[in-house]
Amino acid sequence: MEYTDLYNELGVSPAVLGYSNAVLEELAPRFAELDEVAEYNQLKVIRAMQKNKVSAACFAGTTGYGHDDIGRDTLEQVYADVFHTEAAVVRPQITCGTHALATALSANLLPGDELLSPVGKPYDTLEEVIGIRESLCSLQEYGVTYRQVNLLEDGSFDYDGIREAIHDKTKLITIQRSKGYQMRPTFSVARIGELIAFCKNLKPDVLVMVDNCYGEFTERLEPSDVGADMTVGSLIKNPGGGLAPIGGYIAGTQHCIDRCLYRLSAPGLGQDIGASLTVNTALYQGFFLSPTVVASALKGAIFAARAYEKAGFHVVPDGTESRHDIIQSIELGSEGAMRAFCEGIQAAAPVDSFVTPVPTDTPGYGDPVIMAAGDFIQGSSIELSADGPMREPYAIYFQGGLTFPHAKLGIMLSLQKMVEKGYLTL
Ligand SMILES: *Cc1c(COP(=O)(O)O)cnc(C)c1O
């Protein structure tokens, strides 16, 4: 069967295929740069695995208390080496990214302390963690206050506002690298470094946590390379490489990580407890694959940006900007267009391609959310997926793709559905 016939069977018309291939031709030089970043990060991971003598014994896993879990302990050292930190916690007991962030925050903030976000509103699920939206067990309930300095109109840091907001109670500064469900730009590691230097210059003992979700391996450096005390993320996003079935990580200073371990399990237990069960092989192999998987996802994101930008939509980042996370947002302008886009992504999936995504209420989110994904790992957003809250400006957030051909197919089918439903003309 010809290439075009195969695409036709999958539902891609010759017009959409032609349009897509023309867009891709322009992108070849950018894709070559992404391959270089992937190569660099691949070497970083291999070097850390070799240095820590990863062996078959590391894949065995433990049960019960998990004492002497060489696989867990070695993996945490591998992460610490890749992130250039003193320590790391990388465990299946961390249920998701929000849990990792909540652990890092609640472990390092005490009653009377203040938390500052100098980059505007944090990710939706953190609103309840902090107590911006009231919740049982929020930091606010424990007497931790919160202050926020919004970004300036042009997306830059409000340094005057930040200077005024940092005072003697300010204990921890949280910086979200990725845009989350907002149309603001994602921050490069270099920009995060400038912000950290500014804050630490004003208050040298302030702790800085970076929410690194979706940012890992998109650049040569990580936030931990530019002064973050804790760098935090989810294993069902970038660093799990699509293979990790669960988990989160926190990489940082020994002092911060010790506190995180006590908060995660119980005071006095810490590092030595927490069985790795059967997940070790997936966590190691996923981390090993992550740099190239992230490159595939980035290629998909850039392709989507260019394809929709050329068709007249507002996209963030645009098709030429440098990339600091794997998220692509596209302002689709209506609920109907969001549904059509998601139907296309869903139709391209290897799993659950036959279902139709619809907006639903989701725990932790304020508005109904639509999600398209046909994942091997439930909810994994390093796999090709699209989601977004049903609110103005009806922006879809597109991410992932374990392989570039799959990401390409998903974007083409989204274009196809948009064309068929009259939201787009090529
Ligand atoms: C995904 C994400 C989180 C955490 O979400 P989980 O679904 O709990 O893993 C936090 N911050 C940002 C910016 C994210 O993208």
CSV table of C-alpha atoms and ligand atoms in Angstrom, one decimal:
chain,number,residue,atom,x,y,z
A,1,MET,CA,0.0,0.0,0.0
A,2,GLU,CA,1.2,3.5,-0.8
A,3,TYR,CA,2.0,6.0,2.0
A,4,THR,CA,-0.9,8.2,0.9
A,5,ASP,CA,-3.4,5.3,0.8
A,6,LEU,CA,-2.4,4.3,4.4
A,7,TYR,CA,-3.0,7.9,5.5
A,8,ASN,CA,-6.3,7.9,3.7
A,9,GLU,CA,-7.3,4.7,5.5
A,10,LEU,CA,-6.5,6.4,8.8
A,11,GLY,CA,-8.8,9.3,7.8
A,12,VAL,CA,-6.3,11.9,6.5
A,13,SER,CA,-7.3,13.5,3.2
A,14,PRO,CA,-4.7,14.2,0.5
A,15,ALA,CA,-5.3,17.9,1.0
A,16,VAL,CA,-4.4,17.8,4.8
A,17,LEU,CA,-1.5,15.5,4.0
A,18,GLY,CA,-0.1,17.9,1.4
A,19,TYR,CA,-0.6,20.9,3.7
A,20,SER,CA,1.1,19.1,6.6
A,21,ASN,CA,4.1,17.9,4.5
A,22,ALA,CA,4.6,21.5,3.2
A,23,VAL,CA,4.7,22.8,6.8
A,24,LEU,CA,7.1,20.1,7.9
A,25,GLU,CA,9.6,20.8,5.1
A,26,GLU,CA,10.1,24.3,6.5
A,27,LEU,CA,10.8,22.9,10.0
A,28,ALA,CA,13.7,20.6,9.1
A,29,PRO,CA,16.4,22.9,10.6
A,30,ARG,CA,14.5,23.3,13.9
A,31,PHE,CA,14.1,19.6,14.1
A,32,ALA,CA,17.9,19.2,13.7
A,33,GLU,CA,18.4,21.5,16.7
A,34,LEU,CA,16.0,19.4,18.8
A,35,ASP,CA,17.9,16.3,17.9
A,36,GLU,CA,21.1,17.9,19.3
A,37,VAL,CA,19.5,18.7,22.6
A,38,ALA,CA,18.2,15.2,22.8
A,39,GLU,CA,21.7,13.8,22.1
A,40,TYR,CA,23.2,16.0,24.9
A,41,ASN,CA,20.6,14.9,27.4
A,42,GLN,CA,20.8,11.3,26.4
A,43,LEU,CA,24.5,11.4,27.2
A,44,LYS,CA,23.8,13.0,30.6
A,45,VAL,CA,21.5,10.2,31.5
A,46,ILE,CA,23.8,7.4,30.3
A,47,ARG,CA,26.7,9.0,32.2
A,48,ALA,CA,24.7,9.1,35.4
A,49,MET,CA,23.6,5.5,35.0
A,50,GLN,CA,27.1,4.4,34.4
A,51,LYS,CA,28.5,6.4,37.3
A,52,ASN,CA,26.0,4.9,39.7
A,53,LYS,CA,26.6,1.3,38.4
A,54,VAL,CA,23.1,0.6,37.4
A,55,SER,CA,22.8,-3.2,37.1
A,56,ALA,CA,20.2,-6.0,36.8
A,57,ALA,CA,20.0,-6.0,40.6
A,58,CYS,CA,18.5,-2.5,40.5
A,59,PHE,CA,15.4,-3.8,38.6
A,60,ALA,CA,14.4,-6.4,41.2
A,61,GLY,CA,12.3,-4.2,43.4
A,62,THR,CA,11.2,-4.8,47.0
A,63,THR,CA,8.0,-5.2,48.9
A,64,GLY,CA,6.7,-4.4,52.4
A,65,TYR,CA,8.8,-1.7,54.1
A,66,GLY,CA,11.3,-1.6,51.2
A,67,HIS,CA,14.4,-1.6,53.4
A,68,ASP,CA,17.7,-1.8,51.4
A,69,ASP,CA,16.0,-1.1,48.1
A,70,ILE,CA,19.1,-0.8,45.9
A,71,GLY,CA,16.9,0.0,42.8
A,72,ARG,CA,15.2,2.9,44.5
A,73,ASP,CA,18.3,4.3,46.1
A,74,THR,CA,20.3,4.0,42.9
A,75,LEU,CA,17.6,5.6,40.8
A,76,GLU,CA,17.4,8.5,43.2
A,77,GLN,CA,21.1,9.0,42.8
A,78,VAL,CA,20.8,8.9,39.0
A,79,TYR,CA,18.2,11.6,39.1
A,80,ALA,CA,20.4,13.7,41.5
A,81,ASP,CA,23.3,13.4,39.1
A,82,VAL,CA,21.3,14.3,36.1
A,83,PHE,CA,19.8,17.3,37.9
A,84,HIS,CA,23.1,18.2,39.5
A,85,THR,CA,21.6,18.2,43.0
A,86,GLU,CA,22.7,16.7,46.3
A,87,ALA,CA,19.7,14.4,46.6
A,88,ALA,CA,16.5,13.4,45.0
A,89,VAL,CA,13.3,11.5,45.9
A,90,VAL,CA,11.9,9.5,43.0
A,91,ARG,CA,9.1,7.1,44.0
A,92,PRO,CA,5.9,5.4,43.0
A,93,GLN,CA,4.5,6.5,46.4
A,94,ILE,CA,4.3,10.0,44.9
A,95,THR,CA,1.0,9.7,43.1
A,96,CYS,CA,1.2,12.6,40.6
A,97,GLY,CA,2.8,15.9,39.9
A,98,THR,CA,0.4,17.8,42.3
A,99,HIS,CA,1.4,15.3,45.1
A,100,ALA,CA,5.1,15.9,44.5
A,101,LEU,CA,4.6,19.7,44.6
A,102,ALA,CA,2.3,19.5,47.6
A,103,THR,CA,4.9,17.4,49.4
A,104,ALA,CA,7.8,19.8,48.6
A,105,LEU,CA,5.7,22.8,49.8
A,106,SER,CA,4.2,21.3,52.9
A,107,ALA,CA,7.6,19.8,53.9
A,108,ASN,CA,9.4,23.1,53.8
A,109,LEU,CA,6.8,25.6,55.0
A,110,LEU,CA,5.8,26.0,58.7
A,111,PRO,CA,2.9,27.9,60.3
A,112,GLY,CA,3.7,31.6,60.1
A,113,ASP,CA,5.7,31.2,56.9
A,114,GLU,CA,4.7,32.9,53.7
A,115,LEU,CA,4.8,31.4,50.2
A,116,LEU,CA,5.3,33.7,47.3
A,117,SER,CA,4.6,33.1,43.6
A,118,PRO,CA,6.3,35.8,41.6
A,119,VAL,CA,5.0,34.5,38.3
A,120,GLY,CA,1.2,34.9,38.7
A,121,LYS,CA,-1.4,32.3,39.4
A,122,PRO,CA,-0.1,28.7,39.8
A,123,TYR,CA,-1.4,25.6,38.1
A,124,ASP,CA,-5.1,24.9,38.8
A,125,THR,CA,-4.6,21.9,41.1
A,126,LEU,CA,-2.2,24.0,43.3
A,127,GLU,CA,-5.0,26.4,44.2
A,128,GLU,CA,-6.4,23.9,46.7
A,129,VAL,CA,-3.0,22.9,47.9
A,130,ILE,CA,-2.2,26.5,48.7
A,131,GLY,CA,-5.7,27.4,49.8
A,132,ILE,CA,-6.4,30.0,47.1
A,133,ARG,CA,-9.5,27.9,46.6
A,134,GLU,CA,-10.6,26.7,50.0
A,135,SER,CA,-9.8,23.0,50.8
A,136,LEU,CA,-9.3,20.7,53.7
A,137,CYS,CA,-5.6,20.4,54.6
A,138,SER,CA,-4.5,23.3,52.5
A,139,LEU,CA,-1.4,25.2,53.5
A,140,GLN,CA,-3.6,28.1,54.5
A,141,GLU,CA,-5.4,25.8,57.0
A,142,TYR,CA,-2.0,25.2,58.5
A,143,GLY,CA,-1.3,28.9,58.9
A,144,VAL,CA,0.9,29.4,55.8
A,145,THR,CA,0.1,32.6,54.0
A,146,TYR,CA,0.3,33.2,50.3
A,147,ARG,CA,1.2,36.1,48.2
A,148,GLN,CA,1.3,36.5,44.4
A,149,VAL,CA,2.9,38.9,42.1
A,150,ASN,CA,1.5,38.8,38.6
A,151,LEU,CA,3.5,39.0,35.4
A,152,LEU,CA,3.6,42.3,33.6
A,153,GLU,CA,1.4,42.7,30.5
A,154,ASP,CA,4.2,41.7,28.2
A,155,GLY,CA,4.9,38.5,30.2
A,156,SER,CA,8.0,39.8,31.9
A,157,PHE,CA,8.7,39.6,35.7
A,158,ASP,CA,7.4,42.5,37.8
A,159,TYR,CA,10.7,43.1,39.6
A,160,ASP,CA,9.5,46.1,41.6
A,161,GLY,CA,6.4,44.2,42.7
A,162,ILE,CA,8.6,41.2,43.7
A,163,ARG,CA,10.9,43.4,45.7
A,164,GLU,CA,8.0,44.8,47.7
A,165,ALA,CA,6.5,41.3,48.2
A,166,ILE,CA,9.5,39.7,49.7
A,167,HIS,CA,9.7,40.3,53.5
A,168,ASP,CA,10.9,38.6,56.6
A,169,LYS,CA,8.1,35.9,56.6
A,170,THR,CA,8.8,34.9,53.0
A,171,LYS,CA,10.1,31.4,53.3
A,172,LEU,CA,9.6,29.8,49.9
A,173,ILE,CA,9.3,31.0,46.4
A,174,THR,CA,7.4,28.9,43.9
A,175,ILE,CA,8.1,29.3,40.2
A,176,GLN,CA,6.1,27.5,37.6
A,177,ARG,CA,8.2,26.9,34.5
A,178,SER,CA,5.4,25.8,32.1
A,179,LYS,CA,2.4,28.0,31.2
A,180,GLY,CA,-0.2,25.5,32.6
A,181,TYR,CA,-3.7,26.4,31.5
A,182,GLN,CA,-2.7,30.0,30.7
A,183,MET,CA,-1.7,31.8,27.6
A,184,ARG,CA,1.5,33.3,29.2
A,185,PRO,CA,4.9,32.3,27.9
A,186,THR,CA,6.8,29.4,29.4
A,187,PHE,CA,10.0,30.5,31.0
A,188,SER,CA,13.4,29.4,29.8
A,189,VAL,CA,15.8,28.0,32.4
A,190,ALA,CA,17.9,31.1,31.8
A,191,ARG,CA,15.0,33.4,32.7
A,192,ILE,CA,14.2,31.3,35.8
A,193,GLY,CA,17.9,31.6,36.8
A,194,GLU,CA,17.7,35.4,36.6
A,195,LEU,CA,14.5,35.5,38.7
A,196,ILE,CA,16.1,33.2,41.3
A,197,ALA,CA,19.2,35.3,41.5
A,198,PHE,CA,17.1,38.4,41.9
A,199,CYS,CA,15.1,36.9,44.8
A,200,LYS,CA,18.1,35.3,46.5
A,201,ASN,CA,20.0,38.6,46.3
A,202,LEU,CA,17.1,40.2,48.2
A,203,LYS,CA,16.8,37.4,50.7
A,204,PRO,CA,19.7,34.9,50.6
A,205,ASP,CA,18.0,32.2,52.8
A,206,VAL,CA,14.8,32.1,50.8
A,207,LEU,CA,14.0,28.6,49.3
A,208,VAL,CA,13.1,28.3,45.7
A,209,MET,CA,11.0,25.5,44.3
A,210,VAL,CA,10.5,25.2,40.5
A,211,ASP,CA,7.5,23.3,39.2
A,212,ASN,CA,9.3,21.7,36.3
A,213,CYS,CA,6.3,19.8,34.9
A,214,TYR,CA,6.7,19.3,31.1
A,215,GLY,CA,10.0,21.1,31.1
A,216,GLU,CA,12.5,18.2,31.7
A,217,PHE,CA,15.0,17.7,28.8
A,218,THR,CA,13.6,20.4,26.6
A,219,GLU,CA,16.9,22.3,27.2
A,220,ARG,CA,20.4,21.3,28.1
A,221,LEU,CA,20.0,22.9,31.6
A,222,GLU,CA,17.4,22.2,34.3
A,223,PRO,CA,16.2,24.7,36.9
A,224,SER,CA,18.4,23.0,39.5
A,225,ASP,CA,21.4,24.1,37.4
A,226,VAL,CA,20.5,27.8,38.0
A,227,GLY,CA,19.9,27.9,41.8
A,228,ALA,CA,16.5,26.1,42.5
A,229,ASP,CA,16.6,24.4,45.9
A,230,MET,CA,13.9,22.0,44.7
A,231,THR,CA,13.0,20.9,41.2
A,232,VAL,CA,9.7,19.0,41.0
A,233,GLY,CA,7.8,17.0,38.4
A,234,SER,CA,5.7,14.1,37.4
A,235,LEU,CA,6.8,10.7,36.0
A,236,ILE,CA,3.8,10.4,33.8
A,237,LYS,CA,5.1,13.4,32.0
A,238,ASN,CA,8.6,13.9,30.5
A,239,PRO,CA,11.0,12.1,32.8
A,240,GLY,CA,9.0,8.9,32.8
A,241,GLY,CA,9.6,8.6,29.1
A,242,GLY,CA,6.1,7.1,28.6
A,243,LEU,CA,7.0,3.9,30.4
A,244,ALA,CA,6.8,4.9,34.1
A,245,PRO,CA,3.3,3.8,35.3
A,246,ILE,CA,3.2,6.2,38.2
A,247,GLY,CA,5.4,8.5,40.3
A,248,GLY,CA,6.9,11.9,40.9
A,249,TYR,CA,10.3,13.3,41.7
A,250,ILE,CA,11.8,16.1,43.7
A,251,ALA,CA,15.5,16.9,43.1
A,252,GLY,CA,17.2,19.3,45.4
A,253,THR,CA,19.4,20.1,48.4
A,254,GLN,CA,19.9,17.3,51.0
A,255,HIS,CA,18.2,19.5,53.6
A,256,CYS,CA,15.0,20.0,51.5
A,257,ILE,CA,14.9,16.4,50.3
A,258,ASP,CA,15.2,15.0,53.9
A,259,ARG,CA,12.2,17.1,54.9
A,260,CYS,CA,10.3,15.9,51.8
A,261,LEU,CA,11.0,12.3,52.6
A,262,TYR,CA,9.7,12.8,56.2
A,263,ARG,CA,6.6,14.5,54.9
A,264,LEU,CA,6.0,11.8,52.2
A,265,SER,CA,6.2,8.9,54.7
A,266,ALA,CA,6.5,9.9,58.4
A,267,PRO,CA,8.9,11.9,60.6
A,268,GLY,CA,11.8,9.6,61.4
A,269,LEU,CA,11.3,7.2,58.6
A,270,GLY,CA,12.6,9.0,55.5
A,271,GLN,CA,15.0,7.7,52.9
A,272,ASP,CA,15.0,4.0,54.0
A,273,ILE,CA,11.4,3.2,53.6
A,274,GLY,CA,9.1,2.9,50.5
A,275,ALA,CA,9.1,-0.3,48.5
A,276,SER,CA,9.7,0.1,44.8
A,277,LEU,CA,7.4,-2.9,44.1
A,278,THR,CA,7.5,-3.8,40.4
A,279,VAL,CA,8.1,-0.4,38.8
A,280,ASN,CA,11.9,0.0,38.9
A,281,THR,CA,12.6,-1.3,35.3
A,282,ALA,CA,10.0,1.1,33.9
A,283,LEU,CA,11.4,4.1,35.8
A,284,TYR,CA,14.9,3.4,34.7
A,285,GLN,CA,14.1,2.6,31.1
A,286,GLY,CA,11.6,5.5,30.9
A,287,PHE,CA,14.3,7.9,32.2
A,288,PHE,CA,16.7,6.5,29.6
A,289,LEU,CA,14.2,7.1,26.8
A,290,SER,CA,13.0,10.4,28.0
A,291,PRO,CA,15.4,12.7,26.1
A,292,THR,CA,14.4,11.4,22.7
A,293,VAL,CA,10.7,11.0,23.6
A,294,VAL,CA,10.7,14.7,24.7
A,295,ALA,CA,12.3,15.6,21.3
A,296,SER,CA,9.5,13.8,19.5
A,297,ALA,CA,6.9,15.6,21.6
A,298,LEU,CA,8.6,18.9,20.8
A,299,LYS,CA,8.6,18.2,17.1
A,300,GLY,CA,4.9,17.5,17.4
A,301,ALA,CA,4.3,20.8,19.3
A,302,ILE,CA,6.2,22.8,16.7
A,303,PHE,CA,4.5,21.2,13.8
A,304,ALA,CA,1.1,21.9,15.5
A,305,ALA,CA,2.1,25.5,16.1
A,306,ARG,CA,3.1,26.1,12.5
A,307,ALA,CA,0.2,24.3,11.0
A,308,TYR,CA,-2.4,26.2,13.0
A,309,GLU,CA,-0.6,29.5,12.8
A,310,LYS,CA,-0.5,29.3,9.0
A,311,ALA,CA,-4.3,28.6,9.1
A,312,GLY,CA,-4.8,31.8,11.0
A,313,PHE,CA,-5.0,30.8,14.7
A,314,HIS,CA,-3.3,32.4,17.6
A,315,VAL,CA,-0.7,29.9,19.0
A,316,VAL,CA,1.6,30.1,22.0
A,317,PRO,CA,4.4,29.7,21.5
A,318,ASP,CA,4.5,30.7,17.9
A,319,GLY,CA,6.1,28.5,15.2
A,320,THR,CA,9.5,30.2,15.5
A,321,GLU,CA,10.0,30.7,19.3
A,322,SER,CA,12.4,28.7,21.3
A,323,ARG,CA,10.9,25.9,23.4
A,324,HIS,CA,11.1,25.4,27.2
A,325,ASP,CA,8.3,22.9,27.7
A,326,ILE,CA,6.4,20.4,25.5
A,327,ILE,CA,3.0,22.3,25.7
A,328,GLN,CA,1.5,23.9,22.7
A,329,SER,CA,-1.6,26.0,23.2
A,330,ILE,CA,-3.8,27.0,20.3
A,331,GLU,CA,-6.7,29.4,20.8
A,332,LEU,CA,-9.6,27.7,19.0
A,333,GLY,CA,-12.2,30.2,20.0
A,334,SER,CA,-15.2,28.0,20.6
A,335,GLU,CA,-16.3,24.9,22.4
A,336,GLY,CA,-17.2,23.2,19.1
A,337,ALA,CA,-13.7,23.7,17.7
A,338,MET,CA,-12.2,22.3,21.0
A,339,ARG,CA,-14.3,19.3,20.6
A,340,ALA,CA,-13.3,18.8,16.9
A,341,PHE,CA,-9.6,19.2,17.7
A,342,CYS,CA,-9.9,16.6,20.5
A,343,GLU,CA,-11.8,14.2,18.3
A,344,GLY,CA,-8.9,14.3,15.8
A,345,ILE,CA,-6.3,13.6,18.5
A,346,GLN,CA,-8.4,10.8,19.9
A,347,ALA,CA,-8.9,9.2,16.5
A,348,ALA,CA,-5.1,9.0,16.0
A,349,ALA,CA,-4.6,7.0,19.2
A,350,PRO,CA,-3.4,3.4,19.4
A,351,VAL,CA,-5.7,2.8,22.4
A,352,ASP,CA,-9.4,4.0,22.6
A,353,SER,CA,-9.4,5.5,19.2
A,354,PHE,CA,-13.1,4.8,18.9
A,355,VAL,CA,-14.3,7.0,21.8
A,356,THR,CA,-15.4,10.6,21.6
A,357,PRO,CA,-14.0,13.0,24.2
A,358,VAL,CA,-16.5,15.3,26.0
A,359,PRO,CA,-16.0,18.0,28.7
A,360,THR,CA,-16.4,16.8,32.3
A,361,ASP,CA,-15.8,18.0,35.8
A,362,THR,CA,-12.4,16.9,37.0
A,363,PRO,CA,-11.2,16.9,40.6
A,364,GLY,CA,-8.8,19.8,41.3
A,365,TYR,CA,-10.0,21.9,38.3
A,366,GLY,CA,-12.5,24.8,38.6
A,367,ASP,CA,-14.1,24.5,35.1
A,368,PRO,CA,-15.2,21.4,33.0
A,369,VAL,CA,-12.2,20.0,31.2
A,370,ILE,CA,-12.1,18.2,27.8
A,371,MET,CA,-9.3,15.7,27.4
A,372,ALA,CA,-8.3,13.6,24.4
A,373,ALA,CA,-5.9,10.7,25.0
A,374,GLY,CA,-5.5,7.1,24.0
A,375,ASP,CA,-2.9,6.3,26.5
A,376,PHE,CA,-1.1,3.1,27.5
A,377,ILE,CA,-0.6,4.7,30.9
A,378,GLN,CA,-3.8,6.3,32.1
A,379,GLY,CA,-3.7,10.1,32.0
A,380,SER,CA,-0.1,10.1,30.8
A,381,SER,CA,0.5,13.4,29.1
A,382,ILE,CA,3.9,12.6,27.6
A,383,GLU,CA,1.8,10.4,25.4
A,384,LEU,CA,-0.1,12.3,22.7
A,385,SER,CA,-2.9,14.2,24.4
A,386,ALA,CA,-4.9,17.4,24.3
A,387,ASP,CA,-6.8,19.0,27.0
A,388,GLY,CA,-8.2,22.4,28.2
A,389,PRO,CA,-10.7,24.0,30.4
A,390,MET,CA,-14.0,25.1,28.8
A,391,ARG,CA,-13.6,28.8,29.3
A,392,GLU,CA,-12.5,31.8,27.3
A,393,PRO,CA,-10.4,31.9,25.1
A,394,TYR,CA,-11.2,28.3,24.4
A,395,ALA,CA,-7.6,27.4,24.2
A,396,ILE,CA,-6.6,23.8,23.7
A,397,TYR,CA,-3.3,22.6,25.3
A,398,PHE,CA,-1.7,20.0,23.2
A,399,GLN,CA,1.3,17.8,24.3
A,400,GLY,CA,3.2,14.6,24.0
A,401,GLY,CA,3.8,12.0,21.4
A,402,LEU,CA,6.0,9.0,22.3
A,403,THR,CA,7.0,9.0,18.6
A,404,PHE,CA,6.9,11.8,16.1
A,405,PRO,CA,5.0,9.8,13.4
A,406,HIS,CA,2.2,9.4,16.0
A,407,ALA,CA,2.2,13.1,16.9
A,408,LYS,CA,2.1,14.0,13.2
A,409,LEU,CA,-0.9,11.7,12.6
A,410,GLY,CA,-2.7,13.2,15.6
A,411,ILE,CA,-2.2,16.8,14.4
A,412,MET,CA,-3.2,15.9,10.9
A,413,LEU,CA,-6.4,14.3,12.1
A,414,SER,CA,-7.2,17.3,14.3
A,415,LEU,CA,-6.8,19.5,11.1
A,416,GLN,CA,-9.0,17.0,9.3
A,417,LYS,CA,-11.8,17.2,11.9
A,418,MET,CA,-11.6,21.0,12.0
A,419,VAL,CA,-11.9,21.2,8.2
A,420,GLU,CA,-14.8,18.7,8.1
A,421,LYS,CA,-16.7,20.7,10.8
A,422,GLY,CA,-16.1,24.0,9.2
A,423,TYR,CA,-13.8,25.6,11.7
A,424,LEU,CA,-10.9,25.7,9.3
A,425,THR,CA,-10.2,26.1,5.6
A,426,LEU,CA,-6.8,25.2,4.2
B,1,LIG,C1,0.7,18.6,35.1
B,1,LIG,C2,1.1,19.8,35.9
B,1,LIG,C3,1.1,19.7,37.3
B,1,LIG,C4,0.7,18.5,38.1
B,1,LIG,O1,-0.4,17.9,37.6
B,1,LIG,P1,-0.7,16.3,38.0
B,1,LIG,O2,-1.8,16.1,37.0
B,1,LIG,O3,-1.1,16.3,39.4
B,1,LIG,O4,0.5,15.5,37.7
B,1,LIG,C5,1.6,20.8,38.0
B,1,LIG,N1,2.0,21.9,37.3
B,1,LIG,C6,2.0,22.0,36.0
B,1,LIG,C7,2.5,23.2,35.3
B,1,LIG,C8,1.6,20.9,35.3
B,1,LIG,O5,1.7,21.0,33.9
